[in-house]
Coordinates of N, CA, C and O in Angstrom, one line a residue:
X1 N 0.8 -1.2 0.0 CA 0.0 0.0 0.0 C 0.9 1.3 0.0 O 2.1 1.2 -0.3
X2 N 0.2 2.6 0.3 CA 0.7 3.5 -0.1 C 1.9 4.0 1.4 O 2.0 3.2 2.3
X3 N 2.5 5.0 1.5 CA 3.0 5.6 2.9 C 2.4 6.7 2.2 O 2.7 7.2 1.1
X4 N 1.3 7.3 3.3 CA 1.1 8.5 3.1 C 1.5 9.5 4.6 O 1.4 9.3 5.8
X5 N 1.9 10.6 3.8 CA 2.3 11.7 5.2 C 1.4 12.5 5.3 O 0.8 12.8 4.3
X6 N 1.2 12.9 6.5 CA 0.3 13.6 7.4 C 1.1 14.9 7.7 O 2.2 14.9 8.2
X7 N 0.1 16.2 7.3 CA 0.8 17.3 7.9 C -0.3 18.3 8.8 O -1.3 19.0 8.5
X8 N 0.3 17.9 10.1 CA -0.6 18.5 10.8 C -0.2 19.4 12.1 O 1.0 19.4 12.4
X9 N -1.3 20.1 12.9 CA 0.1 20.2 14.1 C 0.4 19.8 15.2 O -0.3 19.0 15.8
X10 N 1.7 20.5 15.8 CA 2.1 19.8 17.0 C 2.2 20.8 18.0 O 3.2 20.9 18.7
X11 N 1.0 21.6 18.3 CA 0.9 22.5 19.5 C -0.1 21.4 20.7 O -1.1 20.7 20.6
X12 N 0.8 21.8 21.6 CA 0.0 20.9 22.7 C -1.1 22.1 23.7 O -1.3 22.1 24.9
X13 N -1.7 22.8 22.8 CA -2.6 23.6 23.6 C -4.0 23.6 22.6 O -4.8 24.5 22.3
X14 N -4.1 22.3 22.3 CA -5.3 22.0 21.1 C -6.9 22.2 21.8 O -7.0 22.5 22.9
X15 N -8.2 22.0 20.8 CA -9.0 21.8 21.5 C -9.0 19.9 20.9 O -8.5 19.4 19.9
X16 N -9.9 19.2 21.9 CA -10.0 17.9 22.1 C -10.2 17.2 20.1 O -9.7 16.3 19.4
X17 N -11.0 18.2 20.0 CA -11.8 17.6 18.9 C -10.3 17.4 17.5 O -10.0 16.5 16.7
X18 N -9.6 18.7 17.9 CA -8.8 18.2 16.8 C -7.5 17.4 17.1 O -6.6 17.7 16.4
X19 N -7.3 16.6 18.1 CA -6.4 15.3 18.6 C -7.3 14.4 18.0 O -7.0 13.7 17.0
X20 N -8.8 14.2 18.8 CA -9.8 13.3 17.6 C -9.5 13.3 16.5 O -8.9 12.3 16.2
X21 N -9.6 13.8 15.7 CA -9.6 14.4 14.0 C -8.1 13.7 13.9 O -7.9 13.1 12.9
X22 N -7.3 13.7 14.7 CA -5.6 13.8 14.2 C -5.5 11.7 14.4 O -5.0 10.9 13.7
X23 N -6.1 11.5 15.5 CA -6.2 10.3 15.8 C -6.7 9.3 14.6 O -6.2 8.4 13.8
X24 N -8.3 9.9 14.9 CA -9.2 9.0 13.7 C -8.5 9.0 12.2 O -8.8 8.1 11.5
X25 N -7.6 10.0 11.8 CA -6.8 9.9 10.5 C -5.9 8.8 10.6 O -5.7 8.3 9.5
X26 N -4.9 8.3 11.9 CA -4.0 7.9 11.7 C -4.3 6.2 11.7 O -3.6 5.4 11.1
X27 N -5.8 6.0 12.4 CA -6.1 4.9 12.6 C -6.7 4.2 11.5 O -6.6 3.0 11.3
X28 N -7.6 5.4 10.5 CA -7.8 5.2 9.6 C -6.9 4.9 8.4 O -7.4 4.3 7.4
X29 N -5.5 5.2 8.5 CA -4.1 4.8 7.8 C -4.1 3.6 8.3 O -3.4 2.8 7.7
X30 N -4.6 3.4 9.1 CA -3.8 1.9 9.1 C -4.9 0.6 8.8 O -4.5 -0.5 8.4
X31 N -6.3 1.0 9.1 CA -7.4 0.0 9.0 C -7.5 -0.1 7.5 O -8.2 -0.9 6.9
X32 N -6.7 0.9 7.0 CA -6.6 1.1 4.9 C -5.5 0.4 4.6 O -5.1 0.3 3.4
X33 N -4.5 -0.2 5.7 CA -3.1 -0.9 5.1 C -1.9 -0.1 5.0 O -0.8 -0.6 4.7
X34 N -2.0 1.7 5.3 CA -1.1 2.1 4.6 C 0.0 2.1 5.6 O 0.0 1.4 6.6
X35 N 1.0 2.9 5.2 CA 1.9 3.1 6.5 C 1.9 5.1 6.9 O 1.6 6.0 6.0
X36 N 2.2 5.2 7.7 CA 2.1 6.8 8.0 C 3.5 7.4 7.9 O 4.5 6.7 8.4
X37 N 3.7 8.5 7.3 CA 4.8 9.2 7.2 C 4.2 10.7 8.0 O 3.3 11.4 7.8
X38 N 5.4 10.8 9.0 CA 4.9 12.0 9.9 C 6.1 13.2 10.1 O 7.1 13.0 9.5
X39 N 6.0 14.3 10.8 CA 6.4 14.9 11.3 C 7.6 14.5 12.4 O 8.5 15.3 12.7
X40 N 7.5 13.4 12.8 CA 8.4 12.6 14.2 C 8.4 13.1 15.4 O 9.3 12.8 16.2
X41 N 7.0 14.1 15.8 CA 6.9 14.6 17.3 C 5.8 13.6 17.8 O 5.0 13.1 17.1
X42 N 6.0 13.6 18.9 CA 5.4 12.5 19.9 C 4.2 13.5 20.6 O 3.5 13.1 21.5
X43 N 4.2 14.9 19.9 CA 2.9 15.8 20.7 C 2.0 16.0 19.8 O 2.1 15.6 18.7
X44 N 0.8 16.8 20.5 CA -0.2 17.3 20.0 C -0.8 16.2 18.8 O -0.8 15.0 19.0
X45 N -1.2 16.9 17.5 CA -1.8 16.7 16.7 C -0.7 15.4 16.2 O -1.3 14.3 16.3
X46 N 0.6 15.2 15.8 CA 1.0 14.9 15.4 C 1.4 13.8 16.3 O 1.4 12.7 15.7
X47 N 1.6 13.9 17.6 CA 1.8 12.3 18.5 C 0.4 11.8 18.1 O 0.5 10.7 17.5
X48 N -1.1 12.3 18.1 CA -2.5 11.7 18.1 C -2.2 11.1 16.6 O -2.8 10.1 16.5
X49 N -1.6 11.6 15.6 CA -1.7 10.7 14.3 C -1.3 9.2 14.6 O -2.0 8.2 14.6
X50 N 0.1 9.4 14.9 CA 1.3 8.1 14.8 C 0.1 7.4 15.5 O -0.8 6.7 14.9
X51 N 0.2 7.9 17.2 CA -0.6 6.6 18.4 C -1.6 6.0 17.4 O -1.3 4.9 17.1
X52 N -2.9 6.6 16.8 CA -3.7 6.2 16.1 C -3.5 5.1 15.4 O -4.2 4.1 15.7
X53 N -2.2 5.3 14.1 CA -1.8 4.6 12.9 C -1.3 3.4 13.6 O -1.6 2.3 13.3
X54 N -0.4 3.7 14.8 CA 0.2 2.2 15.5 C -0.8 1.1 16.0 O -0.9 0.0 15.7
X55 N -1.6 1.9 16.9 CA -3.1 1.5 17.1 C -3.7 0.4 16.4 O -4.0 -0.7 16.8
X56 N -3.8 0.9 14.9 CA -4.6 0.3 14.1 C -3.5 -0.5 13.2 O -3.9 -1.1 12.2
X57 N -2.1 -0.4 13.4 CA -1.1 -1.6 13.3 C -0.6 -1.3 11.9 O -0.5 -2.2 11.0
X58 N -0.4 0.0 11.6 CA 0.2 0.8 10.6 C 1.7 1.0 11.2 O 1.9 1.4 12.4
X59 N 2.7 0.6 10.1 CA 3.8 1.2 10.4 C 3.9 2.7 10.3 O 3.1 3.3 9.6
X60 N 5.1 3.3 11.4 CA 4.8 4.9 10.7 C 6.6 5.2 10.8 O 7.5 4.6 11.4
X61 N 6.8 6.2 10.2 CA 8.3 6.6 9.6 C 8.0 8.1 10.5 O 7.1 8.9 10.1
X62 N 8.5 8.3 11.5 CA 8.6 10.0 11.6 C 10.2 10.8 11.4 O 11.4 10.7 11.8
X63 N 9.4 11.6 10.6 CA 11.2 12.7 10.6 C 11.4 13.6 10.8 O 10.7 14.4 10.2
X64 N 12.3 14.3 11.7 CA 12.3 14.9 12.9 C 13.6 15.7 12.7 O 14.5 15.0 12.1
X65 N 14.0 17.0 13.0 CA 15.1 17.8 12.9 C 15.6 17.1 14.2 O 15.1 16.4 15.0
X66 N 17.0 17.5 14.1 CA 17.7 16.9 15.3 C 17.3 18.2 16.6 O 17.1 17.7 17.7
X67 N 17.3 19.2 16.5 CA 17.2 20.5 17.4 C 15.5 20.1 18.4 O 15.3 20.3 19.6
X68 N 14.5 19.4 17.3 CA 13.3 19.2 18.1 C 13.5 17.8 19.0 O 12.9 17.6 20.1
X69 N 14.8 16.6 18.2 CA 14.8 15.6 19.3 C 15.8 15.7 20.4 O 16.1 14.8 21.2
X70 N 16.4 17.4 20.3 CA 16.9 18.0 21.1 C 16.0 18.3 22.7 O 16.4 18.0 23.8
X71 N 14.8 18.8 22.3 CA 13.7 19.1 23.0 C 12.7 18.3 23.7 O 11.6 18.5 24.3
X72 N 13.6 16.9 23.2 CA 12.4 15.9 23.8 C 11.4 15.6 23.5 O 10.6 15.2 24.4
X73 N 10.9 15.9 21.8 CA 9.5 15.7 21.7 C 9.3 14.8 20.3 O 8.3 14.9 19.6
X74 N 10.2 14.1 20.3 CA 10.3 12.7 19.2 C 9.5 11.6 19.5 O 9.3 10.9 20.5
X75 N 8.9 11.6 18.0 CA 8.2 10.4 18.6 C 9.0 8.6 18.4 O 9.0 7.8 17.5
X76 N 9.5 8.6 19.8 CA 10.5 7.2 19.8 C 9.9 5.8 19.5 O 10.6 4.8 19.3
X77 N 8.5 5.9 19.4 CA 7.7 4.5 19.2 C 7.9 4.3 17.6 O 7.7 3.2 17.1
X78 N 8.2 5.3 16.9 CA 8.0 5.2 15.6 C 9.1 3.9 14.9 O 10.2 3.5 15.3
X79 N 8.3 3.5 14.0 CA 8.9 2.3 13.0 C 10.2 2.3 12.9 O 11.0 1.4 13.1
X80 N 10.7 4.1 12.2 CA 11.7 4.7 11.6 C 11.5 5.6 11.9 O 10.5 6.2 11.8
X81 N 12.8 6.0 12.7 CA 12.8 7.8 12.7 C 14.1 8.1 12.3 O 15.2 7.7 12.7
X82 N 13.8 8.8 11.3 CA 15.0 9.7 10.2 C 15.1 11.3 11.1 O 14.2 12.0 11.4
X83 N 16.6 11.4 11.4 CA 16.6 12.6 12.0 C 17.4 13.4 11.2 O 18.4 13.0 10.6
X84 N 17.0 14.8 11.1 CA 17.7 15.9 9.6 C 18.5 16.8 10.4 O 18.5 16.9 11.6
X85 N 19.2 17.4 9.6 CA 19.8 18.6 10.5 C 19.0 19.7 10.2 O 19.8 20.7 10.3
X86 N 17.9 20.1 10.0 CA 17.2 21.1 10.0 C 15.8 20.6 9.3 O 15.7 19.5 8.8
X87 N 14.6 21.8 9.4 CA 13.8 22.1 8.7 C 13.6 21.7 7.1 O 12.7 20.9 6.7
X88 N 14.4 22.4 6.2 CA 14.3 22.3 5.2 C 14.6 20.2 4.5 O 13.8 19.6 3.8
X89 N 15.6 19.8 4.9 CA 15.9 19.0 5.0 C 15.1 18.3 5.0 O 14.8 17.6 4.0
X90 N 14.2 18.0 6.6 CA 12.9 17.5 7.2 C 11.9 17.1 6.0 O 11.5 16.0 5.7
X91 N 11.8 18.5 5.5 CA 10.6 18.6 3.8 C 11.2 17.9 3.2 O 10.5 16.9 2.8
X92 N 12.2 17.9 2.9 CA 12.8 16.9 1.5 C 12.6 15.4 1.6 O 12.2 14.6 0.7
X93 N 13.0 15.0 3.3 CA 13.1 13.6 3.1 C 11.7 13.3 3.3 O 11.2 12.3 2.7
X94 N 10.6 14.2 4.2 CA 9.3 13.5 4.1 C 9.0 13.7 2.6 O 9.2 12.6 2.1
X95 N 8.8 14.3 2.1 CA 8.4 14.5 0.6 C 9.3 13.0 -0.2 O 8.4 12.3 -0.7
X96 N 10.5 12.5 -0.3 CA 10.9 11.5 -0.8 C 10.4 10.2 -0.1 O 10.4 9.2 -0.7
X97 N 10.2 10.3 1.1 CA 9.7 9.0 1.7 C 7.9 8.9 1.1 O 7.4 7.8 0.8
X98 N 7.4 9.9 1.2 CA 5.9 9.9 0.9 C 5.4 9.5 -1.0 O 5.9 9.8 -2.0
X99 N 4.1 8.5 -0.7 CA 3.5 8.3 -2.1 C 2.3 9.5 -2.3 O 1.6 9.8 -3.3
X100 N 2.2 10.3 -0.8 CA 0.5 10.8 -1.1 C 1.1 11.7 0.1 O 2.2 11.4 0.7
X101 N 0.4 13.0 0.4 CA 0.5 13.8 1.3 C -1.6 14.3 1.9 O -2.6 14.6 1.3
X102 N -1.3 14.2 2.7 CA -2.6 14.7 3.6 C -2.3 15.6 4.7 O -1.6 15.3 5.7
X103 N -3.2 17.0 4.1 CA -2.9 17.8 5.2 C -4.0 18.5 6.3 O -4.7 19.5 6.1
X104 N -4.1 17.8 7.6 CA -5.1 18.2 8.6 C -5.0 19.4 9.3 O -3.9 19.9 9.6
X105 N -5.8 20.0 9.7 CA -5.8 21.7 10.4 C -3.9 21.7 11.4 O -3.3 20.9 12.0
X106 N -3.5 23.3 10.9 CA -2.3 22.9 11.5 C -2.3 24.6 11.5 O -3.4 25.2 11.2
X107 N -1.1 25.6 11.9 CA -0.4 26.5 12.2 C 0.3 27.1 10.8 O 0.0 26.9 9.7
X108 N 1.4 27.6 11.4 CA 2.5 27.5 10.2 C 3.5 27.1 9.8 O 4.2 27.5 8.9
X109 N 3.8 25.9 10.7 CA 4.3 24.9 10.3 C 3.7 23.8 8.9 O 4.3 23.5 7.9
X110 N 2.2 23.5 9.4 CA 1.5 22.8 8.7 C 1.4 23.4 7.1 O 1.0 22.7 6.1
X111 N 1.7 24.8 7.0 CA 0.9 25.6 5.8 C 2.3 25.3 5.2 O 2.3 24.7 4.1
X112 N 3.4 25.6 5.7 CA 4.9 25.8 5.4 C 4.9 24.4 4.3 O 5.1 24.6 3.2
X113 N 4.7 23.0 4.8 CA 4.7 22.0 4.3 C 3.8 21.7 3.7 O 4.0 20.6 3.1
X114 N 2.5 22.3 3.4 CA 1.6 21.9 2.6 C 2.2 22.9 1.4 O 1.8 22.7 0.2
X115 N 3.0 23.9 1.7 CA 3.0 25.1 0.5 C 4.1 24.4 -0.5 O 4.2 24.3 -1.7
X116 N 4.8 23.9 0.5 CA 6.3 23.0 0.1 C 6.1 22.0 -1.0 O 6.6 22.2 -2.2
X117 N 5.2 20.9 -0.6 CA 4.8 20.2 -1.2 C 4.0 20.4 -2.4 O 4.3 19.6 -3.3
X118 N 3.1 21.2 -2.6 CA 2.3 21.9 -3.1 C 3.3 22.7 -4.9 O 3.1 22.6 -6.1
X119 N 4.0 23.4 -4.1 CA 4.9 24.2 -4.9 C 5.5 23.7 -5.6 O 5.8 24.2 -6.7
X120 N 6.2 22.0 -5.2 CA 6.9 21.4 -6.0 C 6.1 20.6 -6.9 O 6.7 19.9 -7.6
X121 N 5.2 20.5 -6.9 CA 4.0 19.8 -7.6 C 3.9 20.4 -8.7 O 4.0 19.9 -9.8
X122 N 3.5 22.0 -8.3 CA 3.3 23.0 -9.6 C 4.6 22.9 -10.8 O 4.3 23.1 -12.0
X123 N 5.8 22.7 -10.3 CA 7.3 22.3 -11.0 C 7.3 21.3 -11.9 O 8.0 21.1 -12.9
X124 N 6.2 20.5 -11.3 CA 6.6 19.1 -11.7 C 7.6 18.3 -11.3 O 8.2 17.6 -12.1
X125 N 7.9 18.4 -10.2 CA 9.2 17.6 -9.5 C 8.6 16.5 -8.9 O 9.4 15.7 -8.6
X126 N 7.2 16.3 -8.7 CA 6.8 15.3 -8.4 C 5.0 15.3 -8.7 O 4.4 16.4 -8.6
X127 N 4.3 14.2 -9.0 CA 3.2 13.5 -9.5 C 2.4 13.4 -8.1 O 1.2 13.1 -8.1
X128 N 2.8 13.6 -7.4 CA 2.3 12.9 -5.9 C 0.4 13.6 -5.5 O 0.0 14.8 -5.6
X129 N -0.3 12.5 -5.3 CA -1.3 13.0 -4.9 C -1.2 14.0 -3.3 O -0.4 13.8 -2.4
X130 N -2.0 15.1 -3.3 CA -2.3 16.3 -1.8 C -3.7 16.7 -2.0 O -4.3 17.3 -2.8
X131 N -3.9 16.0 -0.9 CA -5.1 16.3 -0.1 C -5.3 17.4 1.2 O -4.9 17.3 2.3
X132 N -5.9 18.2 0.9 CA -6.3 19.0 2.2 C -7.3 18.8 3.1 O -8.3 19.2 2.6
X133 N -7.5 18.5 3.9 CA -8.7 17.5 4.8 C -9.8 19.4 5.8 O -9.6 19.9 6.9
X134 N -10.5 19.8 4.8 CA -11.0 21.0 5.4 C -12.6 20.8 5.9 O -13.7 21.0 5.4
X135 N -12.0 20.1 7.4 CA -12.6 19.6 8.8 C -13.4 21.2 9.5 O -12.8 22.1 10.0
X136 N -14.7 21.0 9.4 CA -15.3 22.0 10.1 C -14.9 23.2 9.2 O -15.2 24.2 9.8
X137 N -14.6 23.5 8.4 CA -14.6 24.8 7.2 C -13.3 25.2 7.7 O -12.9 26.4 7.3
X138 N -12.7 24.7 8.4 CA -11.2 25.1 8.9 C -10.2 25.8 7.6 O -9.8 26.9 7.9
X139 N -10.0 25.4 6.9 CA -9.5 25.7 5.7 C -10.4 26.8 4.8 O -9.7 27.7 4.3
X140 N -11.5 27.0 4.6 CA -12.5 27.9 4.0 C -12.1 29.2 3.7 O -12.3 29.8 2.6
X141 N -11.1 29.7 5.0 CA -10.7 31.2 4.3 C -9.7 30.8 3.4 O -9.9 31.2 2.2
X142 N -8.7 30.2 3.5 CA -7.3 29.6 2.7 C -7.7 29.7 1.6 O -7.1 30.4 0.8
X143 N -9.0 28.5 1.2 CA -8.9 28.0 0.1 C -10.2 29.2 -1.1 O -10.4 29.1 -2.3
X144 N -10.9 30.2 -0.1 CA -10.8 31.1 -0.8 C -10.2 32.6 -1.4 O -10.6 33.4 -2.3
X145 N -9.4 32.6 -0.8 CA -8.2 33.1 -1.1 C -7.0 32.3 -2.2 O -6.2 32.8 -2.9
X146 N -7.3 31.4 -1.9 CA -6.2 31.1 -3.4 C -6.9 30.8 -4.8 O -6.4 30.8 -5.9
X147 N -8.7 30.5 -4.2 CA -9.4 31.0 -5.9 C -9.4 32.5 -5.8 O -9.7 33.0 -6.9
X148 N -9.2 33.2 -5.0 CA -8.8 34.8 -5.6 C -7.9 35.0 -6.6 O -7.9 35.7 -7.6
X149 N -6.7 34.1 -5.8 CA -5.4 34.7 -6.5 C -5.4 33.8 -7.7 O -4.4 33.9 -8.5
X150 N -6.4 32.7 -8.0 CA -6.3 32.1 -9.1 C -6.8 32.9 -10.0 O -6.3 33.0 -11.1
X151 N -8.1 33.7 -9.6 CA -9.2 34.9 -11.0 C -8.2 36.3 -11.1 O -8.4 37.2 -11.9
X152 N -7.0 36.1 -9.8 CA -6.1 37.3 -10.3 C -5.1 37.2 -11.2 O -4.6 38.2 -11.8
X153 N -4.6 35.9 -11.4 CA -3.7 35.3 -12.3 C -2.7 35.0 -11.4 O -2.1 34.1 -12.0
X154 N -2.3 35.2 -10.6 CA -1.1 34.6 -9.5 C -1.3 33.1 -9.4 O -0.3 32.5 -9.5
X155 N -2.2 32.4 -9.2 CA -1.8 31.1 -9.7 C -3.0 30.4 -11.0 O -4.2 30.6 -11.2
X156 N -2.1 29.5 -11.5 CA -2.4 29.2 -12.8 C -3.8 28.0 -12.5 O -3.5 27.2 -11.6
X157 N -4.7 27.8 -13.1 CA -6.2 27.0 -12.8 C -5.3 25.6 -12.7 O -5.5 25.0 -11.7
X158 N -4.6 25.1 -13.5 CA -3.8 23.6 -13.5 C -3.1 23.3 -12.0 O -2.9 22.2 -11.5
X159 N -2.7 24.6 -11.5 CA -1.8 24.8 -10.0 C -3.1 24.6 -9.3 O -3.5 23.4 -9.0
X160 N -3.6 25.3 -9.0 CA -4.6 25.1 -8.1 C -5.3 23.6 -8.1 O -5.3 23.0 -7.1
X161 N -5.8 22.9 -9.3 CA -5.9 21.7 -9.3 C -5.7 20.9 -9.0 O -6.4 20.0 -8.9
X162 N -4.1 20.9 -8.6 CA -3.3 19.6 -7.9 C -4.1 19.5 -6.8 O -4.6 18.4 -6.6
X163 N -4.4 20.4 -6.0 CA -4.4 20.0 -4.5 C -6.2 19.7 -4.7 O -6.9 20.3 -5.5
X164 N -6.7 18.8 -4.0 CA -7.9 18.1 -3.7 C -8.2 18.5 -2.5 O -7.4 18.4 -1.5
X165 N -9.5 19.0 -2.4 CA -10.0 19.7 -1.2 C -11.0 19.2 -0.4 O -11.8 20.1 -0.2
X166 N -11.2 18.6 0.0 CA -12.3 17.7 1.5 C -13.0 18.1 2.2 O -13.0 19.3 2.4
X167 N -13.8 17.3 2.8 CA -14.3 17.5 4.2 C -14.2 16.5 5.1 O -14.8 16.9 6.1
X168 N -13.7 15.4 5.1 CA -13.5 14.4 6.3 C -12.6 13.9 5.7 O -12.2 14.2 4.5
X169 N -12.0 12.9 6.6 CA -10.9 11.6 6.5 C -11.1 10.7 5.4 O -10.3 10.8 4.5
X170 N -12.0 9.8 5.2 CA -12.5 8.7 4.8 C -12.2 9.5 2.8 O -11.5 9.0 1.9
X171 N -13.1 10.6 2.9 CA -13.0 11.5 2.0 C -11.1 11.4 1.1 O -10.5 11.0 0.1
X172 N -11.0 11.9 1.9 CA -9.3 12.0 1.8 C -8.4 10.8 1.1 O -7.7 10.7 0.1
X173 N -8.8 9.8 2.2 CA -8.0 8.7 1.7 C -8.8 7.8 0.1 O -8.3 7.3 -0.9
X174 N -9.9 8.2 0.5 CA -10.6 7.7 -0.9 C -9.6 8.5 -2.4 O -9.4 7.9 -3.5
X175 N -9.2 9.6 -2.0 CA -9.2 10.4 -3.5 C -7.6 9.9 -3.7 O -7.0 9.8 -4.8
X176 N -7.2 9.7 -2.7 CA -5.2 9.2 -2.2 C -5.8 7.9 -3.1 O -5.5 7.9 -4.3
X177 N -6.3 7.2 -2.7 CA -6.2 5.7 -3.1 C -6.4 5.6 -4.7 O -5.6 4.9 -5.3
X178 N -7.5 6.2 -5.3 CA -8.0 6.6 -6.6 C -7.1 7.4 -7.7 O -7.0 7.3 -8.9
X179 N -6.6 8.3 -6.7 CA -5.4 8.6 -7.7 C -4.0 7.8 -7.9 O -3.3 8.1 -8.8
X180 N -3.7 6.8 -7.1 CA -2.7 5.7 -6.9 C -2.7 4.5 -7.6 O -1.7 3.9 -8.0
X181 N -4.5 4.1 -7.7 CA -5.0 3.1 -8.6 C -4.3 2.4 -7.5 O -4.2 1.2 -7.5

């Protein structure tokens, strides 16, 4: 099956519902076969993925700057943890480890890596299916703002296309799986 990565976040001052939301995605990776490609924090949004995916007996790969497993907030249960010497880095190897990317409500971290991902798509540097999982209209302003800048000509209708836009989990993984054949 596929490794798909989860980009979501890892503030531990969440409300409940979106550790649910982060959970039920990861469990749902795994009751689908796949394996999880994460972030490699053991908090917030991003511990509730992994715990989830293990849960439901999905391997998961997390990749982690060395400075955050400086901090103590690695997630050590993981399958595989790839550790980077920075940020940028981080993006590169989750993006090469990943067949599909899914991105659940996150900060700017989360936006940073969906834009990442996203941007190299527009290049053509990679084919990869991205999903945006827009849980509770969470996403709503975002993604009307970038049909703005699509009717302003700042991005091109083919660019905007890549990314597949949602409203639940199940949703998400269906369009991951479909475009994977």
């Amino acid at each position: 099956m596929a490794a798909i990565c989860v980009f979501c976040a890892s503030s531990r001052t969440l409300d409940q519902r979106y550790l649910d939301l982060a959970r039920f995605t990861g469990e749902e990776i795994g009751r689908r076969g796949h394996t999880l490609v994460s972030g490699g924090g053991c908090v917030g949004m991003m511990g509730a993925v992994a715990d989830g995916a293990r849960a439901a007996g999905a391997p998961t790969v997390g990749v982690i700057p060395q400075a955050l497993v400086d901090l103590e907030v690695a997630d050590l249960a993981s399958s595989e943890l790839v550790v980077t010497d920075g940020m940028a880095s981080r993006k590169t190897a989750m993006i090469d480890k990943s067949d599909a990317f899914l991105t659940l409500p996150g900060g700017l971290g989360t936006l940073d890596e969906l834009f990442e991902v996203w941007t190299t798509a527009t290049l053509a540097m990679h084919t990869k299916p991205m999903v945006l999982v827009d849980s509770e209209g969470f996403y709503r302003p975002l993604t009307e703002w970038l049909a703005r800048l699509t009717g302003e000509g700042f991005i091109r209708p083919a660019g905007l296309d890549l990314l597949t836009v949602v409203d639940s989990v199940p949703a998400a993984l269906d369009a991951i799986e479909a475009r994977l054949g």
